[in-house]
Amino acid sequence: MIKNHTQNVIEITEKYSAHNYHPLPVVIAKASGLWVEDPEGNRYMDFLSAYSAVNQGHCHPRIIKALKDQADSCTLTSRAFYNDQMGPFLKLLCEITQMEMALPMNTGAEAVETAIKASRRWGYEVKGVIADQAEIIVCSDNFHGRTTTIVGFSSEPGYKKGFGPFTPGFVTVPYGDIAAFKKAVNKNTVGFLFEPIQGEAGVVVPPDDYFSECARICHQEKILTMADEIQTGLGRTGKWFCVEHYGFKPDMYILGKALGGGVIPVSAVTSSKEILGVFTYGSHGSTFGGNPLASRVALESLCVIRDEKLVENAAELGPWFLNELKSIPSKHILEVRGKGLMIGMVLKKEARGARRFCEALMHKGLLCKETHENVIRFAPPLVIKKSELETALEKIRSVLLSPELL
Ligand SMILES: Cc1ncc(COP(=O)(O)O)c(C=O)c1O
């Protein structure tokens, strides 16, 4: 049998790549906006957006131009010297997050590590916690990245099995439970690290008053609220930041993914001078953090979200799309939940897993991915139009009502 290009690519990838992912059997060779294309020329709607890293759509012309222009002038200086791109990027980021300072890194996990370090040092130097006693409260079913420290406070055995020993100083509470949160607070608590909606856990939305009440307690007890908006931020939920839905401003924003416009990894923590001011020369850093190429791309990525009103688009289309999904009369659907264009469709146990539905959707030209066993996540680029969502709905309806997937 003659193999096509897709089969060859999958074979070589499976042979040489560590098996730390379980991708759908599709190869993407080209991408633009909402659409991606395999080597055989089949086109698909991307309803995953690289886990929300492509909010601006694939290969956005303005972002690609910024990348190319900057690549022609200067790409990396390290922080041993100043570069002329980082300052303007951080200025805009601070304006958008309404914070005083920012610390740029590369991946989401590095930004989470940065927030952890900042809150601990703030705890010792500002709050007055006894050395090495700092505690950070985290939520069950969290996903904050893959470093050893971060997986150490995961409640998902698959993320941590075989990787111990882990960093101490984290206390886990059930997501959404205010009483449990109150109980976990003590004089050593320096921070509360949370996802405003838990993406990897299956688009889990907490009760409306959960975070505002936790934030009130944190304020009262001098505990830093650290919002991991790596997936929920930058327009995804129909607000610039998901915490805005809950009516409070955190002490720290942790950002990544779409900050790099789906082009290169860019992450950052933004906060006050009091908090990020705890970092002194040499206490933290990254060779590539704040590099001119990344800074120029990130600046343009933010401008695209602002100028193209992508937050407004998610706010307008998201609730409509969610209701349309809810009205699909499929016996497989247990619940549809989310905010903006971050939507999880929870299937019943009897549906025998979300994966086979994602595979069927792939054959219909729509790419999405199961999260955990039973949830299909829909998170298209925020540049999507209503007519495209209508096309997607037809595909989703036909799969969920298909007699072949009983
Ligand atoms: C909420 C959240 N935090 C942190 C991360 C880690 O980001 P990265 O994969 O860039 O390290 C992710 C990635 O999915 C995420 O969704």
Tab-separated table of N, CA and C and ligand atoms in Angstrom, residues 51 106-110 112 143-146 195 197 199-200 228-232 257, ligand 1:
chain	number	residue	atom	x	y	z
A	51	TYR	N	-5.064	25.173	22.351
A	51	TYR	CA	-5.422	25.385	23.763
A	51	TYR	C	-5.526	26.870	24.099
A	106	ASN	N	8.618	33.008	29.081
A	106	ASN	CA	8.346	32.388	27.781
A	106	ASN	C	7.105	31.491	27.827
A	107	THR	N	7.187	30.445	28.609
A	107	THR	CA	6.053	29.525	28.668
A	107	THR	C	5.141	29.870	29.843
A	108	GLY	N	3.935	29.306	29.784
A	108	GLY	CA	2.991	29.518	30.865
A	108	GLY	C	3.534	29.018	32.198
A	109	ALA	N	4.097	27.816	32.175
A	109	ALA	CA	4.601	27.235	33.425
A	109	ALA	C	5.661	28.132	34.066
A	110	GLU	N	6.493	28.754	33.244
A	110	GLU	CA	7.508	29.667	33.807
A	110	GLU	C	6.871	30.878	34.462
A	112	VAL	N	3.915	30.875	35.866
A	112	VAL	CA	3.345	30.384	37.125
A	112	VAL	C	4.451	30.278	38.180
A	143	PHE	N	-4.815	22.900	36.724
A	143	PHE	CA	-3.733	22.685	35.749
A	143	PHE	C	-2.974	23.994	35.587
A	144	HIS	N	-1.710	23.982	36.027
A	144	HIS	CA	-0.908	25.202	35.933
A	144	HIS	C	0.390	24.971	35.157
A	145	GLY	N	0.562	23.786	34.585
A	145	GLY	CA	1.783	23.539	33.818
A	145	GLY	C	2.445	22.238	34.236
A	146	ARG	N	3.694	22.072	33.824
A	146	ARG	CA	4.313	20.744	33.923
A	146	ARG	C	5.652	20.702	34.643
A	195	GLU	N	-7.275	29.033	38.669
A	195	GLU	CA	-7.767	29.282	37.303
A	195	GLU	C	-9.204	29.788	37.432
A	197	ILE	N	-11.574	29.780	35.320
A	197	ILE	CA	-12.343	28.624	34.835
A	197	ILE	C	-11.290	27.542	34.624
A	199	GLY	N	-9.733	24.989	32.655
A	199	GLY	CA	-9.774	24.524	31.271
A	199	GLY	C	-9.470	23.048	31.130
A	200	GLU	N	-8.310	22.656	31.595
A	200	GLU	CA	-7.894	21.265	31.387
A	200	GLU	C	-8.749	20.287	32.185
A	228	ASP	N	-4.376	32.667	37.362
A	228	ASP	CA	-3.760	32.037	36.192
A	228	ASP	C	-4.735	32.186	35.022
A	229	GLU	N	-4.497	33.222	34.236
A	229	GLU	CA	-5.366	33.528	33.078
A	229	GLU	C	-4.661	33.136	31.782
A	230	ILE	N	-3.787	32.155	31.889
A	230	ILE	CA	-3.036	31.713	30.713
A	230	ILE	C	-3.983	31.213	29.628
A	231	GLN	N	-5.034	30.513	30.054
A	231	GLN	CA	-5.989	29.998	29.073
A	231	GLN	C	-7.240	30.880	28.977
A	232	THR	N	-7.664	31.443	30.099
A	232	THR	CA	-8.929	32.189	30.123
A	232	THR	C	-8.770	33.655	29.725
A	257	LYS	N	0.204	31.850	26.471
A	257	LYS	CA	-0.550	31.420	25.289
A	257	LYS	C	-0.774	32.541	24.268
B	1	LIG	C1	-4.322	27.504	33.013
B	1	LIG	C2	-2.977	27.098	32.482
B	1	LIG	N1	-1.869	27.387	33.196
B	1	LIG	C3	-0.644	27.049	32.753
B	1	LIG	C4	-0.469	26.365	31.568
B	1	LIG	C5	0.903	25.980	31.129
B	1	LIG	O1	1.302	26.700	30.016
B	1	LIG	P1	2.534	26.176	29.130
B	1	LIG	O2	2.082	24.915	28.470
B	1	LIG	O3	2.786	27.291	28.153
B	1	LIG	O4	3.675	25.964	30.064
B	1	LIG	C6	-1.591	26.022	30.814
B	1	LIG	C7	-1.451	25.259	29.553
B	1	LIG	O5	-2.348	24.614	29.076
B	1	LIG	C8	-2.881	26.399	31.274
B	1	LIG	O6	-3.990	26.093	30.585
